Amino acid sequence: MMNQKATTHFPQNQMMELSETLFTIEKDRMAGKAGYTLDELDASLDDVIAKV
């Protein structure tokens, strides 16, 4: 039987990586770095999918 904690939570190292990524994104946003709009992201993903 699997440990419920292992199946319902990210391992600690994955959570740390996610936290660092989100922190970097927020720091860039606060510094005024432009991101992508949802429409731009949608178009970009459509392009990637079309190439596959």
PDB file of N, CA, C and O in Angstrom:
ATOM      1  N   MET A   1       0.840  -1.180   0.000  1.00  0.00           N
ATOM      2  CA  MET A   1       0.000   0.000   0.000  1.00  0.00           C
ATOM      3  C   MET A   1       0.891   1.252   0.000  1.00  0.00           C
ATOM      4  O   MET A   1       1.864   1.327   0.726  1.00  0.00           O
ATOM      5  N   MET A   2       0.540   2.216  -0.820  1.00  0.00           N
ATOM      6  CA  MET A   2       1.332   3.442  -0.915  1.00  0.00           C
ATOM      7  C   MET A   2       1.006   4.395   0.231  1.00  0.00           C
ATOM      8  O   MET A   2      -0.125   4.460   0.686  1.00  0.00           O
ATOM      9  N   ASN A   3       2.008   5.114   0.614  1.00  0.00           N
ATOM     10  CA  ASN A   3       1.843   6.153   1.623  1.00  0.00           C
ATOM     11  C   ASN A   3       1.006   7.277   1.018  1.00  0.00           C
ATOM     12  O   ASN A   3       1.328   7.804  -0.037  1.00  0.00           O
ATOM     13  N   GLN A   4      -0.087   7.664   1.663  1.00  0.00           N
ATOM     14  CA  GLN A   4      -0.975   8.697   1.133  1.00  0.00           C
ATOM     15  C   GLN A   4      -0.239  10.016   0.951  1.00  0.00           C
ATOM     16  O   GLN A   4      -0.459  10.726  -0.026  1.00  0.00           O
ATOM     17  N   LYS A   5       0.651  10.353   1.871  1.00  0.00           N
ATOM     18  CA  LYS A   5       1.401  11.605   1.758  1.00  0.00           C
ATOM     19  C   LYS A   5       2.222  11.630   0.472  1.00  0.00           C
ATOM     20  O   LYS A   5       2.289  12.631  -0.208  1.00  0.00           O
ATOM     21  N   ALA A   6       2.810  10.517   0.107  1.00  0.00           N
ATOM     22  CA  ALA A   6       3.633  10.446  -1.101  1.00  0.00           C
ATOM     23  C   ALA A   6       2.796  10.590  -2.362  1.00  0.00           C
ATOM     24  O   ALA A   6       3.274  11.072  -3.377  1.00  0.00           O
ATOM     25  N   THR A   7       1.551  10.179  -2.325  1.00  0.00           N
ATOM     26  CA  THR A   7       0.709  10.221  -3.517  1.00  0.00           C
ATOM     27  C   THR A   7      -0.075  11.516  -3.657  1.00  0.00           C
ATOM     28  O   THR A   7      -0.612  11.797  -4.721  1.00  0.00           O
ATOM     29  N   THR A   8      -0.160  12.320  -2.600  1.00  0.00           N
ATOM     30  CA  THR A   8      -0.982  13.529  -2.673  1.00  0.00           C
ATOM     31  C   THR A   8      -0.169  14.811  -2.631  1.00  0.00           C
ATOM     32  O   THR A   8      -0.722  15.886  -2.777  1.00  0.00           O
ATOM     33  N   HIS A   9       1.143  14.728  -2.431  1.00  0.00           N
ATOM     34  CA  HIS A   9       1.972  15.919  -2.311  1.00  0.00           C
ATOM     35  C   HIS A   9       3.193  15.803  -3.207  1.00  0.00           C
ATOM     36  O   HIS A   9       3.703  14.717  -3.436  1.00  0.00           O
ATOM     37  N   PHE A  10       3.634  16.949  -3.712  1.00  0.00           N
ATOM     38  CA  PHE A  10       4.887  16.979  -4.446  1.00  0.00           C
ATOM     39  C   PHE A  10       6.026  16.634  -3.500  1.00  0.00           C
ATOM     40  O   PHE A  10       5.993  17.009  -2.335  1.00  0.00           O
ATOM     41  N   PRO A  11       7.048  15.961  -4.007  1.00  0.00           N
ATOM     42  CA  PRO A  11       8.248  15.812  -3.187  1.00  0.00           C
ATOM     43  C   PRO A  11       8.813  17.195  -2.856  1.00  0.00           C
ATOM     44  O   PRO A  11       8.606  18.161  -3.588  1.00  0.00           O
ATOM     45  N   GLN A  12       9.509  17.282  -1.754  1.00  0.00           N
ATOM     46  CA  GLN A  12       9.992  18.566  -1.258  1.00  0.00           C
ATOM     47  C   GLN A  12      10.861  19.288  -2.280  1.00  0.00           C
ATOM     48  O   GLN A  12      10.759  20.507  -2.433  1.00  0.00           O
ATOM     49  N   ASN A  13      11.710  18.565  -3.023  1.00  0.00           N
ATOM     50  CA  ASN A  13      12.580  19.240  -3.991  1.00  0.00           C
ATOM     51  C   ASN A  13      11.770  19.846  -5.141  1.00  0.00           C
ATOM     52  O   ASN A  13      12.109  20.920  -5.632  1.00  0.00           O
ATOM     53  N   GLN A  14      10.684  19.206  -5.550  1.00  0.00           N
ATOM     54  CA  GLN A  14       9.840  19.780  -6.599  1.00  0.00           C
ATOM     55  C   GLN A  14       9.132  21.034  -6.097  1.00  0.00           C
ATOM     56  O   GLN A  14       8.977  21.999  -6.834  1.00  0.00           O
ATOM     57  N   MET A  15       8.709  21.004  -4.852  1.00  0.00           N
ATOM     58  CA  MET A  15       8.058  22.189  -4.281  1.00  0.00           C
ATOM     59  C   MET A  15       9.050  23.347  -4.195  1.00  0.00           C
ATOM     60  O   MET A  15       8.693  24.493  -4.454  1.00  0.00           O
ATOM     61  N   MET A  16      10.303  23.058  -3.847  1.00  0.00           N
ATOM     62  CA  MET A  16      11.320  24.099  -3.760  1.00  0.00           C
ATOM     63  C   MET A  16      11.578  24.699  -5.141  1.00  0.00           C
ATOM     64  O   MET A  16      11.671  25.920  -5.284  1.00  0.00           O
ATOM     65  N   GLU A  17      11.677  23.855  -6.160  1.00  0.00           N
ATOM     66  CA  GLU A  17      11.885  24.347  -7.530  1.00  0.00           C
ATOM     67  C   GLU A  17      10.712  25.218  -7.976  1.00  0.00           C
ATOM     68  O   GLU A  17      10.913  26.278  -8.576  1.00  0.00           O
ATOM     69  N   LEU A  18       9.497  24.777  -7.696  1.00  0.00           N
ATOM     70  CA  LEU A  18       8.309  25.551  -8.057  1.00  0.00           C
ATOM     71  C   LEU A  18       8.306  26.891  -7.337  1.00  0.00           C
ATOM     72  O   LEU A  18       8.050  27.936  -7.945  1.00  0.00           O
ATOM     73  N   SER A  19       8.627  26.872  -6.061  1.00  0.00           N
ATOM     74  CA  SER A  19       8.667  28.105  -5.277  1.00  0.00           C
ATOM     75  C   SER A  19       9.690  29.085  -5.844  1.00  0.00           C
ATOM     76  O   SER A  19       9.412  30.278  -5.985  1.00  0.00           O
ATOM     77  N   GLU A  20      10.874  28.596  -6.199  1.00  0.00           N
ATOM     78  CA  GLU A  20      11.916  29.454  -6.770  1.00  0.00           C
ATOM     79  C   GLU A  20      11.483  30.027  -8.113  1.00  0.00           C
ATOM     80  O   GLU A  20      11.719  31.206  -8.404  1.00  0.00           O
ATOM     81  N   THR A  21      10.824  29.205  -8.931  1.00  0.00           N
ATOM     82  CA  THR A  21      10.343  29.666 -10.231  1.00  0.00           C
ATOM     83  C   THR A  21       9.295  30.753 -10.069  1.00  0.00           C
ATOM     84  O   THR A  21       9.358  31.800 -10.733  1.00  0.00           O
ATOM     85  N   LEU A  22       8.347  30.523  -9.187  1.00  0.00           N
ATOM     86  CA  LEU A  22       7.301  31.519  -8.963  1.00  0.00           C
ATOM     87  C   LEU A  22       7.866  32.804  -8.381  1.00  0.00           C
ATOM     88  O   LEU A  22       7.427  33.901  -8.742  1.00  0.00           O
ATOM     89  N   PHE A  23       8.855  32.695  -7.498  1.00  0.00           N
ATOM     90  CA  PHE A  23       9.494  33.872  -6.932  1.00  0.00           C
ATOM     91  C   PHE A  23      10.179  34.688  -8.026  1.00  0.00           C
ATOM     92  O   PHE A  23      10.055  35.914  -8.076  1.00  0.00           O
ATOM     93  N   THR A  24      10.880  34.008  -8.926  1.00  0.00           N
ATOM     94  CA  THR A  24      11.561  34.688 -10.029  1.00  0.00           C
ATOM     95  C   THR A  24      10.556  35.392 -10.941  1.00  0.00           C
ATOM     96  O   THR A  24      10.759  36.544 -11.338  1.00  0.00           O
ATOM     97  N   ILE A  25       9.464  34.726 -11.235  1.00  0.00           N
ATOM     98  CA  ILE A  25       8.417  35.317 -12.076  1.00  0.00           C
ATOM     99  C   ILE A  25       7.840  36.562 -11.413  1.00  0.00           C
ATOM    100  O   ILE A  25       7.674  37.608 -12.047  1.00  0.00           O
ATOM    101  N   GLU A  26       7.548  36.467 -10.121  1.00  0.00           N
ATOM    102  CA  GLU A  26       6.976  37.609  -9.398  1.00  0.00           C
ATOM    103  C   GLU A  26       7.977  38.762  -9.324  1.00  0.00           C
ATOM    104  O   GLU A  26       7.610  39.928  -9.487  1.00  0.00           O
ATOM    105  N   LYS A  27       9.243  38.455  -9.099  1.00  0.00           N
ATOM    106  CA  LYS A  27      10.280  39.487  -9.037  1.00  0.00           C
ATOM    107  C   LYS A  27      10.382  40.205 -10.389  1.00  0.00           C
ATOM    108  O   LYS A  27      10.450  41.434 -10.440  1.00  0.00           O
ATOM    109  N   ASP A  28      10.348  39.448 -11.482  1.00  0.00           N
ATOM    110  CA  ASP A  28      10.383  40.049 -12.819  1.00  0.00           C
ATOM    111  C   ASP A  28       9.159  40.916 -13.066  1.00  0.00           C
ATOM    112  O   ASP A  28       9.253  42.010 -13.616  1.00  0.00           O
ATOM    113  N   ARG A  29       7.988  40.431 -12.642  1.00  0.00           N
ATOM    114  CA  ARG A  29       6.747  41.192 -12.833  1.00  0.00           C
ATOM    115  C   ARG A  29       6.806  42.516 -12.087  1.00  0.00           C
ATOM    116  O   ARG A  29       6.452  43.561 -12.616  1.00  0.00           O
ATOM    117  N   MET A  30       7.318  42.475 -10.863  1.00  0.00           N
ATOM    118  CA  MET A  30       7.410  43.694 -10.060  1.00  0.00           C
ATOM    119  C   MET A  30       8.431  44.678 -10.643  1.00  0.00           C
ATOM    120  O   MET A  30       8.305  45.884 -10.450  1.00  0.00           O
ATOM    121  N   ALA A  31       9.412  44.150 -11.378  1.00  0.00           N
ATOM    122  CA  ALA A  31      10.422  45.006 -11.997  1.00  0.00           C
ATOM    123  C   ALA A  31       9.943  45.565 -13.338  1.00  0.00           C
ATOM    124  O   ALA A  31      10.665  46.296 -14.003  1.00  0.00           O
ATOM    125  N   GLY A  32       8.713  45.195 -13.735  1.00  0.00           N
ATOM    126  CA  GLY A  32       8.152  45.733 -14.958  1.00  0.00           C
ATOM    127  C   GLY A  32       8.398  44.903 -16.198  1.00  0.00           C
ATOM    128  O   GLY A  32       8.066  45.316 -17.309  1.00  0.00           O
ATOM    129  N   LYS A  33       8.975  43.729 -16.032  1.00  0.00           N
ATOM    130  CA  LYS A  33       9.222  42.868 -17.189  1.00  0.00           C
ATOM    131  C   LYS A  33       7.884  42.375 -17.735  1.00  0.00           C
ATOM    132  O   LYS A  33       7.032  41.906 -16.996  1.00  0.00           O
ATOM    133  N   ALA A  34       7.731  42.514 -19.026  1.00  0.00           N
ATOM    134  CA  ALA A  34       6.475  42.124 -19.671  1.00  0.00           C
ATOM    135  C   ALA A  34       6.372  40.603 -19.743  1.00  0.00           C
ATOM    136  O   ALA A  34       7.358  39.902 -19.936  1.00  0.00           O
ATOM    137  N   GLY A  35       5.182  40.119 -19.577  1.00  0.00           N
ATOM    138  CA  GLY A  35       4.921  38.691 -19.715  1.00  0.00           C
ATOM    139  C   GLY A  35       4.094  38.451 -20.964  1.00  0.00           C
ATOM    140  O   GLY A  35       4.129  39.239 -21.912  1.00  0.00           O
ATOM    141  N   TYR A  36       3.362  37.381 -20.977  1.00  0.00           N
ATOM    142  CA  TYR A  36       2.504  37.042 -22.103  1.00  0.00           C
ATOM    143  C   TYR A  36       1.047  37.212 -21.687  1.00  0.00           C
ATOM    144  O   TYR A  36       0.678  36.871 -20.568  1.00  0.00           O
ATOM    145  N   THR A  37       0.236  37.690 -22.614  1.00  0.00           N
ATOM    146  CA  THR A  37      -1.200  37.700 -22.366  1.00  0.00           C
ATOM    147  C   THR A  37      -1.712  36.285 -22.633  1.00  0.00           C
ATOM    148  O   THR A  37      -1.021  35.459 -23.247  1.00  0.00           O
ATOM    149  N   LEU A  38      -2.917  35.994 -22.200  1.00  0.00           N
ATOM    150  CA  LEU A  38      -3.490  34.677 -22.462  1.00  0.00           C
ATOM    151  C   LEU A  38      -3.640  34.422 -23.955  1.00  0.00           C
ATOM    152  O   LEU A  38      -3.411  33.309 -24.432  1.00  0.00           O
ATOM    153  N   ASP A  39      -3.990  35.461 -24.705  1.00  0.00           N
ATOM    154  CA  ASP A  39      -4.130  35.308 -26.155  1.00  0.00           C
ATOM    155  C   ASP A  39      -2.781  34.995 -26.812  1.00  0.00           C
ATOM    156  O   ASP A  39      -2.702  34.169 -27.717  1.00  0.00           O
ATOM    157  N   GLU A  40      -1.721  35.664 -26.351  1.00  0.00           N
ATOM    158  CA  GLU A  40      -0.384  35.395 -26.895  1.00  0.00           C
ATOM    159  C   GLU A  40       0.068  33.978 -26.552  1.00  0.00           C
ATOM    160  O   GLU A  40       0.629  33.282 -27.398  1.00  0.00           O
ATOM    161  N   LEU A  41      -0.195  33.544 -25.327  1.00  0.00           N
ATOM    162  CA  LEU A  41       0.154  32.192 -24.920  1.00  0.00           C
ATOM    163  C   LEU A  41      -0.625  31.172 -25.740  1.00  0.00           C
ATOM    164  O   LEU A  41      -0.063  30.186 -26.226  1.00  0.00           O
ATOM    165  N   ASP A  42      -1.905  31.411 -25.934  1.00  0.00           N
ATOM    166  CA  ASP A  42      -2.746  30.515 -26.719  1.00  0.00           C
ATOM    167  C   ASP A  42      -2.217  30.385 -28.147  1.00  0.00           C
ATOM    168  O   ASP A  42      -2.101  29.278 -28.680  1.00  0.00           O
ATOM    169  N   ALA A  43      -1.864  31.507 -28.758  1.00  0.00           N
ATOM    170  CA  ALA A  43      -1.339  31.487 -30.124  1.00  0.00           C
ATOM    171  C   ALA A  43      -0.003  30.748 -30.182  1.00  0.00           C
ATOM    172  O   ALA A  43       0.239  29.954 -31.104  1.00  0.00           O
ATOM    173  N   SER A  44       0.836  30.964 -29.200  1.00  0.00           N
ATOM    174  CA  SER A  44       2.132  30.296 -29.159  1.00  0.00           C
ATOM    175  C   SER A  44       1.961  28.786 -29.013  1.00  0.00           C
ATOM    176  O   SER A  44       2.632  28.001 -29.700  1.00  0.00           O
ATOM    177  N   LEU A  45       1.069  28.375 -28.133  1.00  0.00           N
ATOM    178  CA  LEU A  45       0.820  26.942 -27.953  1.00  0.00           C
ATOM    179  C   LEU A  45       0.210  26.319 -29.196  1.00  0.00           C
ATOM    180  O   LEU A  45       0.553  25.191 -29.564  1.00  0.00           O
ATOM    181  N   ASP A  46      -0.666  27.044 -29.857  1.00  0.00           N
ATOM    182  CA  ASP A  46      -1.239  26.558 -31.125  1.00  0.00           C
ATOM    183  C   ASP A  46      -0.131  26.317 -32.154  1.00  0.00           C
ATOM    184  O   ASP A  46      -0.147  25.322 -32.879  1.00  0.00           O
ATOM    185  N   ASP A  47       0.833  27.231 -32.225  1.00  0.00           N
ATOM    186  CA  ASP A  47       1.954  27.082 -33.157  1.00  0.00           C
ATOM    187  C   ASP A  47       2.783  25.842 -32.831  1.00  0.00           C
ATOM    188  O   ASP A  47       3.175  25.092 -33.717  1.00  0.00           O
ATOM    189  N   VAL A  48       3.041  25.648 -31.561  1.00  0.00           N
ATOM    190  CA  VAL A  48       3.833  24.470 -31.144  1.00  0.00           C
ATOM    191  C   VAL A  48       3.091  23.180 -31.479  1.00  0.00           C
ATOM    192  O   VAL A  48       3.676  22.240 -32.019  1.00  0.00           O
ATOM    193  N   ILE A  49       1.801  23.142 -31.185  1.00  0.00           N
ATOM    194  CA  ILE A  49       1.002  21.955 -31.461  1.00  0.00           C
ATOM    195  C   ILE A  49       0.930  21.684 -32.953  1.00  0.00           C
ATOM    196  O   ILE A  49       1.008  20.537 -33.399  1.00  0.00           O
ATOM    197  N   ALA A  50       0.814  22.719 -33.753  1.00  0.00           N
ATOM    198  CA  ALA A  50       0.734  22.559 -35.205  1.00  0.00           C
ATOM    199  C   ALA A  50       2.007  21.952 -35.785  1.00  0.00           C
ATOM    200  O   ALA A  50       1.970  21.245 -36.800  1.00  0.00           O
ATOM    201  N   LYS A  51       3.145  22.187 -35.126  1.00  0.00           N
ATOM    202  CA  LYS A  51       4.416  21.649 -35.602  1.00  0.00           C
ATOM    203  C   LYS A  51       4.606  20.175 -35.247  1.00  0.00           C
ATOM    204  O   LYS A  51       5.454  19.521 -35.814  1.00  0.00           O
ATOM    205  N   VAL A  52       3.796  19.673 -34.319  1.00  0.00           N
ATOM    206  CA  VAL A  52       3.954  18.279 -33.869  1.00  0.00           C
ATOM    207  C   VAL A  52       3.254  17.324 -34.769  1.00  0.00           C
ATOM    208  O   VAL A  52       2.417  17.425 -35.464  1.00  0.00           O
TER     209      VAL A  52
END
